[in-house]
Amino acid sequence: MAKGILGKKLGMTQIFTAEGRVIPVTVIEAGPNVVVQNKTVENDGYNAVQLGFGAVKEKNVNKPMQGHFAKANVKAVKFIRELRLPGASEYTVGQVLNADVFGEGELIDVTGTAKGKGFAGTIKRHNFACGPMGHGSKSHREPGTIGSRMSGGGGKVFKGKKLPGRMGGQKVTVQRLQVVRVDVPRNLLLVKGAVPGPKGSFVIVKNTVKPNK
């Protein structure tokens, strides 16, 4: 069964197995989630469940969202996302989901927003090599030539060309991470490895789309 949950990245630590091996883990606060809306093919054209996570003051919620929460008869939440799950009809509005939807040893995909690093050159952004570092060189960290110009009225830079620009801040999904431990009383998932985003950022946890890789 396809399943998912919203959470918040708390940081990284390490745990020890019974054999004494060290496992680096990311701690995710996964829940409680509340089902805000259930979308169906008949009404919306697709199946999805809308989950909400994170406390927020009522005064910080705009009027349309206040009406949306009132219709579902749930408290206002900060982070809302839709998960297109085949079994979305199995969820009911107002239902609460906790970290125990996943078990130890399960493989998951975690989606988050990567850390923004601002404007960066090609060496940092695309791992380009440096130019000669001698005093006679005039191009230590410059990108160099980007190819011949197109004929017919000036040059053109094709989309996707590796050039300096904004680095980070995009949506990133890390696949096939393993759930090492589930702390049900505190709604914590301990996931082996790193997940995208800084501490305190919201993430989406779903069971992996590549279980048999």
GROMACS .gro file of C-alpha atoms in nm:
model
  213
    1MET     CA    1   0.000   0.000   0.000
    2ALA     CA    2   0.131   0.345  -0.091
    3LYS     CA    3   0.157   0.572   0.209
    4GLY     CA    4   0.319   0.898   0.314
    5ILE     CA    5   0.349   1.150   0.592
    6LEU     CA    6   0.469   1.507   0.643
    7GLY     CA    7   0.745   1.590   0.886
    8LYS     CA    8   1.018   1.826   0.997
    9LYS     CA    9   1.392   1.764   0.983
   10LEU     CA   10   1.540   1.803   1.331
   11GLY     CA   11   1.904   1.727   1.249
   12MET     CA   12   2.152   1.441   1.232
   13THR     CA   13   2.302   1.210   1.491
   14GLN     CA   14   2.431   0.855   1.512
   15ILE     CA   15   2.314   0.532   1.671
   16PHE     CA   16   2.479   0.199   1.741
   17THR     CA   17   2.355  -0.143   1.637
   18ALA     CA   18   2.367  -0.450   1.859
   19GLU     CA   19   2.689  -0.549   1.679
   20GLY     CA   20   2.849  -0.212   1.761
   21ARG     CA   21   2.828  -0.060   1.412
   22VAL     CA   22   2.775   0.315   1.389
   23ILE     CA   23   2.488   0.431   1.167
   24PRO     CA   24   2.453   0.802   1.080
   25VAL     CA   25   2.085   0.894   1.091
   26THR     CA   26   1.862   1.194   1.025
   27VAL     CA   27   1.593   1.258   1.284
   28ILE     CA   28   1.255   1.350   1.134
   29GLU     CA   29   0.959   1.458   1.343
   30ALA     CA   30   0.688   1.278   1.144
   31GLY     CA   31   0.353   1.370   1.288
   32PRO     CA   32   0.097   1.406   1.407
   33ASN     CA   33  -0.057   1.469   1.064
   34VAL     CA   34  -0.423   1.547   1.009
   35VAL     CA   35  -0.620   1.465   0.695
   36VAL     CA   36  -0.757   1.800   0.575
   37GLN     CA   37  -0.918   1.691   0.249
   38ASN     CA   38  -0.975   1.377   0.045
   39LYS     CA   39  -0.979   1.426  -0.333
   40THR     CA   40  -1.137   1.176  -0.569
   41VAL     CA   41  -1.155   1.118  -0.942
   42GLU     CA   42  -1.528   1.191  -0.942
   43ASN     CA   43  -1.497   1.536  -0.782
   44ASP     CA   44  -1.144   1.651  -0.866
   45GLY     CA   45  -1.022   1.435  -1.152
   46TYR     CA   46  -0.757   1.252  -0.949
   47ASN     CA   47  -0.709   1.065  -0.623
   48ALA     CA   48  -0.512   1.241  -0.350
   49VAL     CA   49  -0.510   1.297   0.022
   50GLN     CA   50  -0.429   1.641   0.163
   51LEU     CA   51  -0.228   1.626   0.485
   52GLY     CA   52  -0.146   1.903   0.730
   53PHE     CA   53   0.134   1.927   0.983
   54GLY     CA   54   0.270   2.183   1.226
   55ALA     CA   55   0.100   2.416   1.470
   56VAL     CA   56   0.019   2.773   1.366
   57LYS     CA   57  -0.166   3.058   1.535
   58GLU     CA   58  -0.515   3.126   1.403
   59LYS     CA   59  -0.435   3.494   1.346
   60ASN     CA   60  -0.157   3.397   1.104
   61VAL     CA   61  -0.395   3.205   0.875
   62ASN     CA   62  -0.571   3.393   0.597
   63LYS     CA   63  -0.948   3.388   0.554
   64PRO     CA   64  -0.966   3.133   0.268
   65MET     CA   65  -0.756   2.883   0.462
   66GLN     CA   66  -0.957   2.944   0.780
   67GLY     CA   67  -1.269   2.847   0.586
   68HIS     CA   68  -1.088   2.543   0.443
   69PHE     CA   69  -0.996   2.421   0.792
   70ALA     CA   70  -1.342   2.500   0.929
   71LYS     CA   71  -1.504   2.293   0.653
   72ALA     CA   72  -1.287   1.997   0.750
   73ASN     CA   73  -1.346   2.068   1.120
   74VAL     CA   74  -0.974   2.051   1.199
   75LYS     CA   75  -0.730   2.288   1.366
   76ALA     CA   76  -0.520   2.518   1.147
   77VAL     CA   77  -0.184   2.376   1.041
   78LYS     CA   78   0.125   2.535   0.894
   79PHE     CA   79   0.241   2.287   0.629
   80ILE     CA   80  -0.005   2.138   0.379
   81ARG     CA   81   0.072   1.904   0.093
   82GLU     CA   82  -0.120   1.669  -0.132
   83LEU     CA   83  -0.004   1.312  -0.174
   84ARG     CA   84  -0.133   1.129  -0.480
   85LEU     CA   85  -0.186   0.786  -0.336
   86PRO     CA   86  -0.376   0.503  -0.508
   87GLY     CA   87  -0.555   0.424  -0.182
   88ALA     CA   88  -0.645   0.783  -0.094
   89SER     CA   89  -1.008   0.684  -0.041
   90GLU     CA   90  -0.901   0.481   0.263
   91TYR     CA   91  -0.828   0.805   0.451
   92THR     CA   92  -1.104   1.006   0.618
   93VAL     CA   93  -1.113   1.380   0.684
   94GLY     CA   94  -0.999   1.453   1.040
   95GLN     CA   95  -0.801   1.130   1.068
   96VAL     CA   96  -0.469   1.165   1.253
   97LEU     CA   97  -0.155   0.993   1.123
   98ASN     CA   98   0.154   0.932   1.332
   99ALA     CA   99   0.506   0.809   1.273
  100ASP     CA  100   0.399   0.447   1.319
  101VAL     CA  101   0.269   0.438   0.959
  102PHE     CA  102   0.627   0.332   0.880
  103GLY     CA  103   0.815   0.047   1.038
  104GLU     CA  104   1.180  -0.031   1.097
  105GLY     CA  105   1.361  -0.153   0.787
  106GLU     CA  106   1.122   0.006   0.535
  107LEU     CA  107   1.263   0.191   0.236
  108ILE     CA  108   1.139   0.547   0.185
  109ASP     CA  109   1.182   0.850  -0.041
  110VAL     CA  110   1.226   1.187   0.132
  111THR     CA  111   1.149   1.514  -0.050
  112GLY     CA  112   1.262   1.852   0.079
  113THR     CA  113   1.393   2.192  -0.026
  114ALA     CA  114   1.773   2.199  -0.054
  115LYS     CA  115   1.974   2.465   0.123
  116GLY     CA  116   2.000   2.786  -0.076
  117LYS     CA  117   2.360   2.890  -0.142
  118GLY     CA  118   2.298   3.212  -0.332
  119PHE     CA  119   2.474   3.316  -0.652
  120ALA     CA  120   2.764   3.083  -0.735
  121GLY     CA  121   3.018   3.050  -1.012
  122THR     CA  122   3.070   2.752  -1.236
  123ILE     CA  123   3.347   2.601  -1.024
  124LYS     CA  124   3.130   2.574  -0.714
  125ARG     CA  125   2.802   2.516  -0.895
  126HIS     CA  126   2.907   2.269  -1.167
  127ASN     CA  127   3.250   2.145  -1.049
  128PHE     CA  128   3.437   2.313  -1.336
  129ALA     CA  129   3.816   2.304  -1.322
  130CYS     CA  130   4.016   2.616  -1.234
  131GLY     CA  131   4.230   2.792  -1.490
  132PRO     CA  132   4.605   2.837  -1.447
  133MET     CA  133   4.677   2.989  -1.108
  134GLY     CA  134   5.002   3.155  -1.212
  135HIS     CA  135   5.037   3.534  -1.202
  136GLY     CA  136   5.040   3.555  -1.580
  137SER     CA  137   4.696   3.399  -1.616
  138LYS     CA  138   4.393   3.624  -1.650
  139SER     CA  139   4.130   3.351  -1.600
  140HIS     CA  140   4.164   3.177  -1.266
  141ARG     CA  141   3.794   3.106  -1.199
  142GLU     CA  142   3.626   3.231  -1.515
  143PRO     CA  143   3.396   2.988  -1.703
  144GLY     CA  144   3.580   3.034  -2.034
  145THR     CA  145   3.427   3.000  -2.379
  146ILE     CA  146   3.072   2.867  -2.408
  147GLY     CA  147   3.096   2.759  -2.770
  148SER     CA  148   3.051   2.920  -3.111
  149ARG     CA  149   2.764   3.161  -3.172
  150MET     CA  150   2.465   3.058  -3.376
  151SER     CA  151   2.452   3.195  -3.728
  152GLY     CA  152   2.190   3.444  -3.835
  153GLY     CA  153   2.169   3.761  -3.632
  154GLY     CA  154   2.367   3.724  -3.316
  155GLY     CA  155   2.442   3.452  -3.068
  156LYS     CA  156   2.215   3.244  -2.854
  157VAL     CA  157   2.272   3.057  -2.529
  158PHE     CA  158   2.085   2.728  -2.521
  159LYS     CA  159   1.870   2.644  -2.220
  160GLY     CA  160   2.046   2.427  -1.967
  161LYS     CA  161   2.392   2.568  -2.038
  162LYS     CA  162   2.615   2.535  -1.734
  163LEU     CA  163   2.681   2.894  -1.631
  164PRO     CA  164   2.704   3.093  -1.306
  165GLY     CA  165   2.372   3.145  -1.133
  166ARG     CA  166   2.158   3.075  -0.832
  167MET     CA  167   2.259   2.758  -0.653
  168GLY     CA  168   2.043   2.546  -0.426
  169GLY     CA  169   1.693   2.616  -0.303
  170GLN     CA  170   1.527   2.361  -0.534
  171LYS     CA  171   1.310   2.061  -0.454
  172VAL     CA  172   1.521   1.748  -0.406
  173THR     CA  173   1.415   1.386  -0.350
  174VAL     CA  174   1.652   1.130  -0.200
  175GLN     CA  175   1.539   0.777  -0.277
  176ARG     CA  176   1.573   0.440  -0.103
  177LEU     CA  177   1.658   0.560   0.246
  178GLN     CA  178   1.608   0.306   0.521
  179VAL     CA  179   1.408   0.365   0.838
  180VAL     CA  180   1.641   0.248   1.112
  181ARG     CA  181   1.422   0.321   1.414
  182VAL     CA  182   1.073   0.450   1.492
  183ASP     CA  183   1.012   0.638   1.818
  184VAL     CA  184   0.633   0.617   1.841
  185PRO     CA  185   0.578   0.816   2.166
  186ARG     CA  186   0.771   1.115   2.026
  187ASN     CA  187   0.669   1.065   1.660
  188LEU     CA  188   1.028   1.042   1.540
  189LEU     CA  189   1.170   0.859   1.240
  190LEU     CA  190   1.543   0.782   1.240
  191VAL     CA  191   1.645   0.753   0.875
  192LYS     CA  192   1.982   0.620   0.763
  193GLY     CA  193   2.178   0.887   0.575
  194ALA     CA  194   2.110   1.251   0.495
  195VAL     CA  195   1.794   1.417   0.370
  196PRO     CA  196   1.771   1.750   0.185
  197GLY     CA  197   1.713   2.080   0.360
  198PRO     CA  198   1.839   2.265   0.669
  199LYS     CA  199   1.737   2.192   1.027
  200GLY     CA  200   1.376   2.282   1.091
  201SER     CA  201   1.268   2.248   0.728
  202PHE     CA  202   0.958   2.055   0.626
  203VAL     CA  203   0.991   1.728   0.435
  204ILE     CA  204   0.763   1.473   0.272
  205VAL     CA  205   0.819   1.105   0.351
  206LYS     CA  206   0.675   0.838   0.122
  207ASN     CA  207   0.750   0.472   0.068
  208THR     CA  208   1.001   0.431  -0.212
  209VAL     CA  209   0.906   0.403  -0.577
  210LYS     CA  210   1.204   0.170  -0.633
  211PRO     CA  211   1.157  -0.114  -0.383
  212ASN     CA  212   1.319  -0.380  -0.601
  213LYS     CA  213   1.619  -0.191  -0.737
   0.00000   0.00000   0.00000
